[in-house]
Coordinates of C-alpha atoms in Angstrom, one line a residue:
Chain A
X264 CA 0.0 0.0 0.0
X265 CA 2.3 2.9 -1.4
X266 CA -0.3 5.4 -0.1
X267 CA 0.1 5.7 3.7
X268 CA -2.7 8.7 4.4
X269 CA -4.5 10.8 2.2
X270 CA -6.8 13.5 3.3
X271 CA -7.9 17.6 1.7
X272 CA -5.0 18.8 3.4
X273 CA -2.1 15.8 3.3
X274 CA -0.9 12.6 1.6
X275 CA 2.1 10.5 2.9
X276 CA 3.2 8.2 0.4
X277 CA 6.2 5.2 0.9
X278 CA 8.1 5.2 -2.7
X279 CA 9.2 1.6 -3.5
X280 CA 8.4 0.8 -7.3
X281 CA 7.5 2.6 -9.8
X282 CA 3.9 2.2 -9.3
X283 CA 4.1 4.2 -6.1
X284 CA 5.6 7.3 -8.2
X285 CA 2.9 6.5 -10.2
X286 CA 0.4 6.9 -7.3
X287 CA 2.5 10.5 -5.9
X288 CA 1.9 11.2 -9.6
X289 CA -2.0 10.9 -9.6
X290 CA -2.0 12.6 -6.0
X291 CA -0.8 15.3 -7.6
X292 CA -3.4 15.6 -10.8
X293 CA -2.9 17.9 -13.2
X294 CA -0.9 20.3 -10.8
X295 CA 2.2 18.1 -11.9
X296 CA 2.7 18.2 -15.9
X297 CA 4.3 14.6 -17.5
X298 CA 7.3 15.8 -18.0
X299 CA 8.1 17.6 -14.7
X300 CA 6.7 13.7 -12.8
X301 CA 9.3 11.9 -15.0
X302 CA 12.3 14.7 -14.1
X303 CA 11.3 14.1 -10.6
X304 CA 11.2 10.3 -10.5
X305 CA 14.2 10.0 -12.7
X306 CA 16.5 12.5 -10.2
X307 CA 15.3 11.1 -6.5
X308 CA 14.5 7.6 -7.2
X309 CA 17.5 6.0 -6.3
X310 CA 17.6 7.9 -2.8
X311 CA 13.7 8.4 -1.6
X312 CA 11.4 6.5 0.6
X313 CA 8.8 8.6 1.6
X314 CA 7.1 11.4 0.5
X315 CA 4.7 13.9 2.6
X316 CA 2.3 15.9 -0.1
X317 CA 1.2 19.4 1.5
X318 CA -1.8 19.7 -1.0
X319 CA -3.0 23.7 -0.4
X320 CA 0.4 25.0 0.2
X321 CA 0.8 29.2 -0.2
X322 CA 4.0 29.2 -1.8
X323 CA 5.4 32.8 -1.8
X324 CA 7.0 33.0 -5.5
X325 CA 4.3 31.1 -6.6
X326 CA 1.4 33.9 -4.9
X327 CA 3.3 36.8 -6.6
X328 CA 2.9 35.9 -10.2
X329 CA -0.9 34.4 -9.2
X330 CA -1.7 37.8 -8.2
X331 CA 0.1 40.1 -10.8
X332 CA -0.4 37.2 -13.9
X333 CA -2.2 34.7 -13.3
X334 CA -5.6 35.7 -11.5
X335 CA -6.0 37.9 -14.8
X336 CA -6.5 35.0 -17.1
X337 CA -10.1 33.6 -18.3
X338 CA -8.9 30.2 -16.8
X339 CA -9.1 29.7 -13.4
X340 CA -5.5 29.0 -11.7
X341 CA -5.7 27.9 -8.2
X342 CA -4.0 29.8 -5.5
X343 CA -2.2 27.8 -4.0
X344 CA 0.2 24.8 -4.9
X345 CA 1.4 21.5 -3.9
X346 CA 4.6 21.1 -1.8
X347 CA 6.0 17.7 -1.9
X348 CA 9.2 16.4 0.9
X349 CA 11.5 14.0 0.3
X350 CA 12.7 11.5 2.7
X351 CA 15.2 9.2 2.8
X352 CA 13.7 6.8 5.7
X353 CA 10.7 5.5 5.6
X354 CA 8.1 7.6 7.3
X355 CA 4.9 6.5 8.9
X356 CA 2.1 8.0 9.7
X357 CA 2.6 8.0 13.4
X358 CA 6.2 10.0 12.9
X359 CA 4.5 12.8 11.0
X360 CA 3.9 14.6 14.5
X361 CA 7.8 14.0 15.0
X362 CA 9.6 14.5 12.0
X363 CA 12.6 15.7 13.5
X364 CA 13.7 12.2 14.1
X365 CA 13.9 12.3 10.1
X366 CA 15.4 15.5 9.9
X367 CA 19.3 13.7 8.8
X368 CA 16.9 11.9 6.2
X369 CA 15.2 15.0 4.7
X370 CA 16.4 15.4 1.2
X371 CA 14.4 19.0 0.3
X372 CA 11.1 20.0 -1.1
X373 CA 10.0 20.5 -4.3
X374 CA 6.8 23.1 -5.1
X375 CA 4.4 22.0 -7.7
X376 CA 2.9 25.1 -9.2
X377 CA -0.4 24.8 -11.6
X378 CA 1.3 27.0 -14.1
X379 CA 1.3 23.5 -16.5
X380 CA 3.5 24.4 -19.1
X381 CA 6.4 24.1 -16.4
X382 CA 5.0 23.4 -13.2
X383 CA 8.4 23.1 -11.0
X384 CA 8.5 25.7 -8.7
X385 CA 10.6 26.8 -5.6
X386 CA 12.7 23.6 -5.0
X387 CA 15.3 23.3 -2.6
X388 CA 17.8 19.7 -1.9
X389 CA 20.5 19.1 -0.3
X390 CA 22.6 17.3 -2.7
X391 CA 24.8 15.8 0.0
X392 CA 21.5 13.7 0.4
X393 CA 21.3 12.6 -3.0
X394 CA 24.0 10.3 -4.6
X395 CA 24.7 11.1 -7.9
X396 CA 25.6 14.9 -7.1
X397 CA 29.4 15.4 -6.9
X398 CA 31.6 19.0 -6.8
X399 CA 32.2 22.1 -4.1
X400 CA 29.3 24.7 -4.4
X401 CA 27.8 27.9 -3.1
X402 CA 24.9 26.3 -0.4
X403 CA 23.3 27.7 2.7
X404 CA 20.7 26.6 5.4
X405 CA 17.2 27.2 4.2
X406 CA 14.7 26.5 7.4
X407 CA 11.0 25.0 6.5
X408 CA 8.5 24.3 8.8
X409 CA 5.9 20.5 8.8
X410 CA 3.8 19.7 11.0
X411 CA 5.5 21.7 13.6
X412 CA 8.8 20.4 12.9
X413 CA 11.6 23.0 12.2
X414 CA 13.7 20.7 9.4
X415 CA 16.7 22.5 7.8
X416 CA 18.0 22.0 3.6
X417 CA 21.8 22.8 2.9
X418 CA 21.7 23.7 -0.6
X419 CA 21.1 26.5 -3.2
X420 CA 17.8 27.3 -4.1
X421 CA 16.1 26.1 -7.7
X422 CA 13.0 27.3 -10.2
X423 CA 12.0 26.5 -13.2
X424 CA 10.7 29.3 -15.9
X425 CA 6.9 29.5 -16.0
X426 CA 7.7 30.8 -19.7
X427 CA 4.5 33.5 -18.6
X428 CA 6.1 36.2 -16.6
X429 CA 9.7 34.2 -16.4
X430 CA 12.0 32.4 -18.8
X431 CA 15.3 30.9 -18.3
X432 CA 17.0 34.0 -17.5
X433 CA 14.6 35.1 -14.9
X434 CA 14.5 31.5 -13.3
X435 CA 18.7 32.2 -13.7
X436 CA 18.4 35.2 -11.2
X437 CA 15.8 34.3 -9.0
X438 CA 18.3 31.6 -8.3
X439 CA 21.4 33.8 -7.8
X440 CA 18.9 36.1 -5.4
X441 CA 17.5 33.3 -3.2
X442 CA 20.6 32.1 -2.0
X443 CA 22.1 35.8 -1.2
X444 CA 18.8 36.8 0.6
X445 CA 18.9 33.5 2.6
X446 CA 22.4 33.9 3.3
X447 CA 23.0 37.2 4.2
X448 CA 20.8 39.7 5.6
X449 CA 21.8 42.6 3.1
X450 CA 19.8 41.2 1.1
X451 CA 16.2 41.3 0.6
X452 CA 13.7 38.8 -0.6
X453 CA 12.9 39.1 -3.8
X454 CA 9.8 37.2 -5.9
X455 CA 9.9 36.5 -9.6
X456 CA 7.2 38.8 -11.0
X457 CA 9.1 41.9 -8.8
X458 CA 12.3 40.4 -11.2
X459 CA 10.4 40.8 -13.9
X460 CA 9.7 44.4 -13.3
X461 CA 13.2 45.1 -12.4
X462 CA 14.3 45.8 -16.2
X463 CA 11.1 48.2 -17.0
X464 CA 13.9 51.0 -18.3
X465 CA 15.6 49.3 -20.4
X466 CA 12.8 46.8 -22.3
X467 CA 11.6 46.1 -25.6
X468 CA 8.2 46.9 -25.3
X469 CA 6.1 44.7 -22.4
X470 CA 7.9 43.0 -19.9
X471 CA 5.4 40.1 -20.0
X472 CA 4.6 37.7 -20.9
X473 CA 8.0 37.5 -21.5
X474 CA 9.7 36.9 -24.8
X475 CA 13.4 36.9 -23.4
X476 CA 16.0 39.4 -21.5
X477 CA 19.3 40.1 -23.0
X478 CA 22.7 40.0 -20.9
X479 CA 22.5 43.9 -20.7
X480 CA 18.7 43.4 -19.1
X481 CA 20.4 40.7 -16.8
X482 CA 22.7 43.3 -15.4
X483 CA 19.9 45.9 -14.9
X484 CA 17.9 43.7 -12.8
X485 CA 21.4 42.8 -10.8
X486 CA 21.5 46.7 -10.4
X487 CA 18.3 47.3 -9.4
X488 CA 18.2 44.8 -7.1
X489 CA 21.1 46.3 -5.5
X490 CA 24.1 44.2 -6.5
X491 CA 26.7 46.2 -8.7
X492 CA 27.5 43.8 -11.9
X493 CA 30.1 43.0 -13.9
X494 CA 29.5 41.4 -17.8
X495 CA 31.9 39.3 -19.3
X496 CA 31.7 38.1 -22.8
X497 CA 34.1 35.2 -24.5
X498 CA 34.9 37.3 -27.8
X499 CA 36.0 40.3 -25.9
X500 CA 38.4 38.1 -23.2
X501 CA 39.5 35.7 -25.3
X502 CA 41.9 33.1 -22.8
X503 CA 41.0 35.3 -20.0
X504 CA 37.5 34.2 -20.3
X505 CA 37.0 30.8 -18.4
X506 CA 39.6 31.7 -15.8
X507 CA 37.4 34.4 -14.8
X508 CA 34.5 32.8 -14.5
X509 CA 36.5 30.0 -12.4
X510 CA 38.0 32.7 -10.1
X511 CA 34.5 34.3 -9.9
X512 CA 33.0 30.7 -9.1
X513 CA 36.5 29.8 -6.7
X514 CA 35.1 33.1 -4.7
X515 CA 31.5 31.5 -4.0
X516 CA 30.1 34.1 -5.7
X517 CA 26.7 32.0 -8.5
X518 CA 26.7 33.8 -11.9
X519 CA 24.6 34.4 -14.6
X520 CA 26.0 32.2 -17.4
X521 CA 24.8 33.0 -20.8
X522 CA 24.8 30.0 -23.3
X523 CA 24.2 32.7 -26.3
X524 CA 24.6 30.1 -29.2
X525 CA 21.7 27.8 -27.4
X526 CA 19.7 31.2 -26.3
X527 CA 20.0 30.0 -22.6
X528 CA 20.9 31.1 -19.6
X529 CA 22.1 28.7 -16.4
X530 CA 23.5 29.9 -12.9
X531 CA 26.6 28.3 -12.1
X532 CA 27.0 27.6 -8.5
X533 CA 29.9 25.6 -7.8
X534 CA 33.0 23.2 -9.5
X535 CA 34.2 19.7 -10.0
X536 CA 38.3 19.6 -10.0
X537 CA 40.2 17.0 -10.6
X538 CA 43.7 17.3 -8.3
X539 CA 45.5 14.8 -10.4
X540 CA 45.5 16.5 -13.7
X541 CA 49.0 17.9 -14.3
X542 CA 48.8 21.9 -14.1
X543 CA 51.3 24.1 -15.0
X544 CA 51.0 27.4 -13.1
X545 CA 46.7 27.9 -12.9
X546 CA 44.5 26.1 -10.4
X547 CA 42.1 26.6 -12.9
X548 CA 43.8 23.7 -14.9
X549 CA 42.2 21.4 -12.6
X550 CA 38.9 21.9 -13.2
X551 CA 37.3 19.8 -15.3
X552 CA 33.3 21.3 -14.7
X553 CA 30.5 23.8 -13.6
X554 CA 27.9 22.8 -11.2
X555 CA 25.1 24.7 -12.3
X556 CA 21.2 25.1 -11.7
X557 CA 19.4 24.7 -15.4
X558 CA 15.6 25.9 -15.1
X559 CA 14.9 23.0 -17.7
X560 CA 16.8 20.2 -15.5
X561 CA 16.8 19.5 -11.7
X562 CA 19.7 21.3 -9.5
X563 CA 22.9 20.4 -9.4
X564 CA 24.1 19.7 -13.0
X565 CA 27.6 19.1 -13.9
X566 CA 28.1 21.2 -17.1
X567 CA 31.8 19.5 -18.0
X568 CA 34.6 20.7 -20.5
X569 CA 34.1 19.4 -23.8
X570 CA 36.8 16.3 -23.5
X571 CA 35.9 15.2 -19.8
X572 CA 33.7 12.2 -20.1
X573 CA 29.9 12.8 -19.2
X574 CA 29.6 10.7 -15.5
X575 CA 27.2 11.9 -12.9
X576 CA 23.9 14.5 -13.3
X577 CA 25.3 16.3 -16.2
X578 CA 24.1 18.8 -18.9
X579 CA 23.6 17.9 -22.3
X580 CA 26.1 21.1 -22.6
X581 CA 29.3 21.6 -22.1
X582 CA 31.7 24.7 -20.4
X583 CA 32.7 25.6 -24.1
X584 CA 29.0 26.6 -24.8
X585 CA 29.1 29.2 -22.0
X586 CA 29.8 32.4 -23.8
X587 CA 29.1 35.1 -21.6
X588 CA 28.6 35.2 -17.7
X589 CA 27.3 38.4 -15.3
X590 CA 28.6 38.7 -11.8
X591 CA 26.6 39.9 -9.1
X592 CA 29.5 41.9 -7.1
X593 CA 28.4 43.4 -3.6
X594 CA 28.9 47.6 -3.9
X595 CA 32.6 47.4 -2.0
X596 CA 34.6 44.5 -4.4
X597 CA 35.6 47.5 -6.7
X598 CA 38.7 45.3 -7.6
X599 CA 37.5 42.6 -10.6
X600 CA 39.4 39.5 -11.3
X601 CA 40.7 40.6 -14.3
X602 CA 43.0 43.3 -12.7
X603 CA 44.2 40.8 -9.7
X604 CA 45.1 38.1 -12.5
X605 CA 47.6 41.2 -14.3
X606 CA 48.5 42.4 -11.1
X607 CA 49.5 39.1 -9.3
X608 CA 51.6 38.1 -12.3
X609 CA 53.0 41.3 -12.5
X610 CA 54.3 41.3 -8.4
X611 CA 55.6 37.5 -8.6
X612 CA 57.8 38.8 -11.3
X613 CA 58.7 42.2 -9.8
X614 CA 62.8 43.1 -9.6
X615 CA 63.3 44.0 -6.4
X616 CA 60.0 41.9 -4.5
X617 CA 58.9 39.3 -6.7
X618 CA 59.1 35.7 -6.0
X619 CA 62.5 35.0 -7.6
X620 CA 64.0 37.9 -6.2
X621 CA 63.3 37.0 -2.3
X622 CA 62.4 33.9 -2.0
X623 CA 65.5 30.7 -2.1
X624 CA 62.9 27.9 -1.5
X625 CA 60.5 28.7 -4.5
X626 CA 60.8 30.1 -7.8
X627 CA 58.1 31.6 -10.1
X628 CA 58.0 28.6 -12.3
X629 CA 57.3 26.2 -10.2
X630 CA 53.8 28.4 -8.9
X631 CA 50.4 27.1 -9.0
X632 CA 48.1 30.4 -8.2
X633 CA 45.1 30.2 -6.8
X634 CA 42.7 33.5 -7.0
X635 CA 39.1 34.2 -5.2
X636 CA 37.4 36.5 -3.3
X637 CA 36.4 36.8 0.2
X638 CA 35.4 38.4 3.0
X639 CA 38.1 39.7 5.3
X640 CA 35.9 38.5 8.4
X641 CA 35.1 34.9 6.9
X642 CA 39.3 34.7 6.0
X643 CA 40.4 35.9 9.7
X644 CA 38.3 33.0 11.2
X645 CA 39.6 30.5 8.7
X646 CA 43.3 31.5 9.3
X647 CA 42.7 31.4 13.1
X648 CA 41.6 27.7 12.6
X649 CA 44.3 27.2 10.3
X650 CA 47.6 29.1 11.2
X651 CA 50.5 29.6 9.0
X652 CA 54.2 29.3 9.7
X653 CA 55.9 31.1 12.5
X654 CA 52.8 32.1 13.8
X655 CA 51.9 34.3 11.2
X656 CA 48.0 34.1 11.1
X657 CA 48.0 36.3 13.9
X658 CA 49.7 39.3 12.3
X659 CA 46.4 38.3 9.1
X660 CA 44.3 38.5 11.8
X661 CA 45.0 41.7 13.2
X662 CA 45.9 42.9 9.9
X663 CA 43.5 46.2 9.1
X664 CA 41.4 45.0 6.0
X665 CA 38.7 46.0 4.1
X666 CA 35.4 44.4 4.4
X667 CA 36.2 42.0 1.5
X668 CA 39.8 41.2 -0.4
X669 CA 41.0 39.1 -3.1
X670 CA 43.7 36.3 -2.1
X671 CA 46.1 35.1 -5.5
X672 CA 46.9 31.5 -2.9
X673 CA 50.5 29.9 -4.1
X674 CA 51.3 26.7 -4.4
X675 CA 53.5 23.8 -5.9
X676 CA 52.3 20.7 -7.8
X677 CA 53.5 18.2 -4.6
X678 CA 50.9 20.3 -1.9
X679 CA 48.2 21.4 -4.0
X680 CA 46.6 18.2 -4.6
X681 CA 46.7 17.9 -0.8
X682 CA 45.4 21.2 -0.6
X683 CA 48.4 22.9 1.1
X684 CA 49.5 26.1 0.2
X685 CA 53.2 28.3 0.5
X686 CA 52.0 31.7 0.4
X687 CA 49.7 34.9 -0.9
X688 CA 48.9 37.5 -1.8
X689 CA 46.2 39.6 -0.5
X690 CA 44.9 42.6 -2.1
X691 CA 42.3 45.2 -0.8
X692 CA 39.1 44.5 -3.2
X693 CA 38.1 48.3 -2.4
X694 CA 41.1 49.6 -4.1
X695 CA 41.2 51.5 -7.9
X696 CA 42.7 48.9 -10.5
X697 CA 45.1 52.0 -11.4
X698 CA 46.7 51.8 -8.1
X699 CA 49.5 49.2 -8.0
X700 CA 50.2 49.5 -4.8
X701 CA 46.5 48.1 -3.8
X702 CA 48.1 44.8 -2.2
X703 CA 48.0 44.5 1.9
X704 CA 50.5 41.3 2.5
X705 CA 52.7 39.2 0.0
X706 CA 53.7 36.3 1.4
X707 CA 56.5 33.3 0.2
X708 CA 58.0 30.7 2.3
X709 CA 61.2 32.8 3.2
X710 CA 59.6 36.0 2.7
X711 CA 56.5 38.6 3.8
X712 CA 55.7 41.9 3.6
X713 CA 53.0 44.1 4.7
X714 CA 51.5 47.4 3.0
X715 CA 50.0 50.2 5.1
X716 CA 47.1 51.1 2.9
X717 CA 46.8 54.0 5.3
X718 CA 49.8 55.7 4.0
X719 CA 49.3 57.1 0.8
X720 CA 52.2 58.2 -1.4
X721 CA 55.2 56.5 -2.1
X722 CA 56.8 57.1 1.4
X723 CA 59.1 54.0 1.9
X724 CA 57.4 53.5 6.1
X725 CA 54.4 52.0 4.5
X726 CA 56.0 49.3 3.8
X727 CA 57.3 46.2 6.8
X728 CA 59.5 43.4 5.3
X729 CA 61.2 40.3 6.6
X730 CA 63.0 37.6 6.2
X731 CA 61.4 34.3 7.5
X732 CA 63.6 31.7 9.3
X733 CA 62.2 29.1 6.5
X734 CA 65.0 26.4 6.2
X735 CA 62.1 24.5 3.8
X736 CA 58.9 24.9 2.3
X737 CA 56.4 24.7 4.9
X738 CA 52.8 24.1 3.7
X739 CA 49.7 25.3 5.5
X740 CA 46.0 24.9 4.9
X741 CA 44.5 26.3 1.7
X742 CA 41.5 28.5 2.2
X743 CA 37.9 26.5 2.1
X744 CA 35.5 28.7 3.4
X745 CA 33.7 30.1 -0.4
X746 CA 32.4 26.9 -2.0
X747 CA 31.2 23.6 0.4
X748 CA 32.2 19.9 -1.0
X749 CA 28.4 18.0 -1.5
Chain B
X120 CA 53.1 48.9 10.2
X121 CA 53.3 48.0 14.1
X122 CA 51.6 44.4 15.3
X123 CA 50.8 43.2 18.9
X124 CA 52.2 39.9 17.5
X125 CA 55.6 41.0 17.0
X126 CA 57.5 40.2 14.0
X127 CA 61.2 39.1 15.3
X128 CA 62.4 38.5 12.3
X129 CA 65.1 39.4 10.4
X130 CA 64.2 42.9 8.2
X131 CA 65.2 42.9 4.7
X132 CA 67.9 45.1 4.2
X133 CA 67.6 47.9 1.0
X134 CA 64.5 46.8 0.1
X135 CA 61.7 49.6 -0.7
X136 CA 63.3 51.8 2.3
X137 CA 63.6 55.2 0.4
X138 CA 61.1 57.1 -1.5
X139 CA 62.6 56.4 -5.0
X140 CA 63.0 53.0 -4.6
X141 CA 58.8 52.8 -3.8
X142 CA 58.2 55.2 -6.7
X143 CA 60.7 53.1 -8.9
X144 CA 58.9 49.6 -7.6
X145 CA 55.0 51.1 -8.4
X146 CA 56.5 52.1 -11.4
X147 CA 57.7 49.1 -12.7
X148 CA 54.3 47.6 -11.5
X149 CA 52.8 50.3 -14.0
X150 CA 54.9 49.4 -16.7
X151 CA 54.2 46.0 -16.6
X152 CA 50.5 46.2 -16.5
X153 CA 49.9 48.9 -18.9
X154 CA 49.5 46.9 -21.8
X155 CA 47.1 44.5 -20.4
X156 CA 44.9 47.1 -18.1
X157 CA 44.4 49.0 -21.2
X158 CA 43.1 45.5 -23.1
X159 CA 41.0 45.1 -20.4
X160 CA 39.8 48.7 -20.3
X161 CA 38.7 48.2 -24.3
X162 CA 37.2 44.0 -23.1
X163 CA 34.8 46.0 -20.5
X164 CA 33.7 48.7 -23.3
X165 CA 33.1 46.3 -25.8
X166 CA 30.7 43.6 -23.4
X167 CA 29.0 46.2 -22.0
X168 CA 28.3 47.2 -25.6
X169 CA 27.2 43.9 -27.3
X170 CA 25.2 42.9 -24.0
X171 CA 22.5 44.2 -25.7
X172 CA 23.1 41.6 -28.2
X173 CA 23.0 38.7 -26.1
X174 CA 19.6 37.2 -26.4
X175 CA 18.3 34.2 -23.9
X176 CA 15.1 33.0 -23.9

């Protein structure tokens, strides 16, 4: 009996064989289209029990584009949609008043909206829960609320396009908003009809239904939201290109990929590396994929390079067919990637302080750099956990930094596979690009200085150098704090 | 740049400790970025201008 309880408000169903997907399907009627069913049933099978059907759920995302789209069609849309939970025990009826003894088991929820053409709405797993999902990604704690029970999802939100007042790109940002506004309190909540609006200035006529936003309208929205953007596009970057999207993705900051030869739009949220590969001087060289949300798949895809072999959840596209990306950057990262690439190549090589010139343990040749983004506070508590040589990590932690600052790691082909780094360089993110001078520690084995960002001018006392008692290479932790392994 | 943790190290000797020899080592930092700021300057113009270009449905 795959059906445990049904009544107007619930349905608990056990998930054994396809006939009991078959019953969650016909629970569901025509709230759940065909297609969505078979995504659903094909992506949790494997790793699901039980599922608990809230039938008259007010979803949020879903209200806002009833009210302002939907409630002013001749068909009558319901108002409220189905929200089904995953489990990976088996739940009875009599746990359903204690469902926090299943709370290591909950895999997420999934919204069913009765938009039909898509009718996959808010949906949020945690992918540590599910076992074909592999890589390091951008995830948060998102808190829901059953029967009294406070259950908590690790993970980064996911919507399909109702292809009515969203498409793809919409879905894209929604995404990329969720998460911040979950994670960070700057942020506000945002619903998809509001995102819709958000490019009003710069449109093509009506906003909806929609026909489709260009990169440019991407940015607006990211600017009138409140982030402050940066657009990146292959044919202007050329090689650049893909290692800034990596550093951008290394810094646990989702983007806005645009897939312009497909007309699609995906947010990347994470990587898949592969530490073996030989690399020569770029941790980027490791990677060998994007985890990204796709509206028109479930979360979590792996979007490989075009000669890595297809294993896991992965897109029918590859990194290659990324052509584009927008970055939402908080108001203070001034800095962008581009400029601490030049300028981190330009200082390892630099006569009088570069790498050759004051380090004997390490030459510039042998360097594997690693560049992201973080925040100074989220850095400080990672080096106190993980100190450096000769106690170091206390001078970082009382360093004076900006809120956030980009970190060009260094390391050698025997400690980065173990994730062990030799040094840095940290730069303050709120600095002009035209000001060389915009770094606040560089760091070999044998070697650190420190920059008084205080001190303008070329006065020689903002500057503190010395010579470390380094007789060999000592290896510390590399930073892990951005992106979380599934 | 003073530090509650002190730093008993060894200083380096000569190294960016008069004013020419900072202007001489931001200038060298200038010199070799130029090139590639600038290309980056003309990258930034040129997506922000065919952004409008990029269609996705």
């Amino acid at each position: 009996m795959a059906v445990l309880l049904e009544n107007p408000l619930y349905a608990l169903v056990r998930l054994e064989n396809a006939g009991d997907w078959l019953h969650l399907s016909a629970l569901c009627g025509e709230y759940l289209t065909g297609r969505d069913f078979s995504k659903l049933q094909s992506y949790l099978k494997d790793d699901t029990k039980t599922v608990v059907v809230e039938k008259s759920y007010i979803d949020k995302d879903y209200r806002d584009t009833f009210y302002n789209f939907y409630s002013k069609k001749f068909v009558s849309y319901p108002s409220t949609t189905y929200r089904l939970h995953f489990f990976r025990s088996v739940v009875v009826v009599e746990d359903l008043f204690g469902l926090e003894a299943h709370a290591d088991n909950y895999i997420g929820y999934c919204v069913i909206r009765p938009t039909q053409v898509n009718s996959l709405g808010r949906t949020i797993f945690d992918p540590s829960k599910l076992s074909r999902l592999h890589g390091l990604i951008c995830r948060t704690v998102y808190k829901i609320h059953l029967f009294g029970a406070e259950l908590k999802i690790n993970g980064f939100p996911y919507i399909s396009q109702d292809t009515d007042v969203t498409i793809c790109a919409h879905a894209a940002t929604w995404m990329t908003f969720r998460y911040f506004s979950e994670r960070y309190t700057a942020y506000r909540e945002i619903f998809p009809f509001e995102i819709s609006q958000l490019c009003g200035d710069v449109s093509h006529g009506r906003l909806i239904p929609s026909k489709g936003l260009t990169a440019f309208q991407i940015t607006e929205i990211f600017s009138k939201y409140g982030f402050y953007p940066e657009v990146y596009l292959r044919r202007d970057y050329s090689d650049k290109f893909y290692r800034l999207l990596y550093y951008y993705i290394e810094s646990g900051i989702p983007v806005v990929a645009c897939l312009h030869g497909k007309e699609h739009a995906v947010t990347v949220i994470g990587h898949i590396s592969d530490y073996a590969r030989p690399a020569t001087n770029n941790s980027e060289e490791f990677l060998t994929g994007y985890v990204v949300n796709d509206d028109n798949h479930l979360p979590y895809q792996l979007l490989m390079r075009n000669e890595k072999p297809k294993t896991g959840y992965c897109s029918e596209h590859v990194v290659e067919d990324v052509d584009g990306f927008i970055v939402p950057l908080y108001e203070k990262m001034y800095l962008s990637a581009e400029h601490i690439e030049g300028l981190a190549d330009a200082i390892l090589q630099h006569p009088p302080f570069g790498v050759n010139a004051q380090s004997r343990l390490v030459t510039h040749d042998r360097l594997i750099k690693r560049i992201y983004l973080t925040s100074s506070k989220s850095y400080k508590a990672f080096r106190r956990e993980n100190r450096l040589p000769f106690d170091l990590h206390k001078n970082y932690v009382e360093l004076s930094m900006p809120k956030f600052i980009w970190v060009c790691e260094l390391s050698v082909s025997g400690h980065y596979p173990q994730k062990q780094i030799i040094g840095e360089i940290i730069f303050d993110a709120t600095a002009n690009h035209w000001d060389r001078l915009s770094f606040l520690a560089i760091h070999y084995p044998d070697f650190i200085l420190f920059n008084d960002r205080n001190k303008l001018g070329d006065r020689p006392n903002r500057f503190t150098t010395y010579r470390l008692p380094a007789k060999q290479i000592l290896p510390y932790a590399m930073y892990e704090n951005n992106l979380k392994e599934i | 740049m003073e530090f509650i943790s002190a730093l008993n190290f060894e200083k380096v000797e000569g190294l960016l400790d008069t004013e020419e020899k900072v202007r001489e080592a931001r200038e060298t930092l200038e010199r070799n970025t130029e090139d590639t700021f600038k290309q980056l300057e003309s990258a930034k113009m040129s997506s922000w201008e065919h952004a409008h270009r990029i269609f996705l449905d």
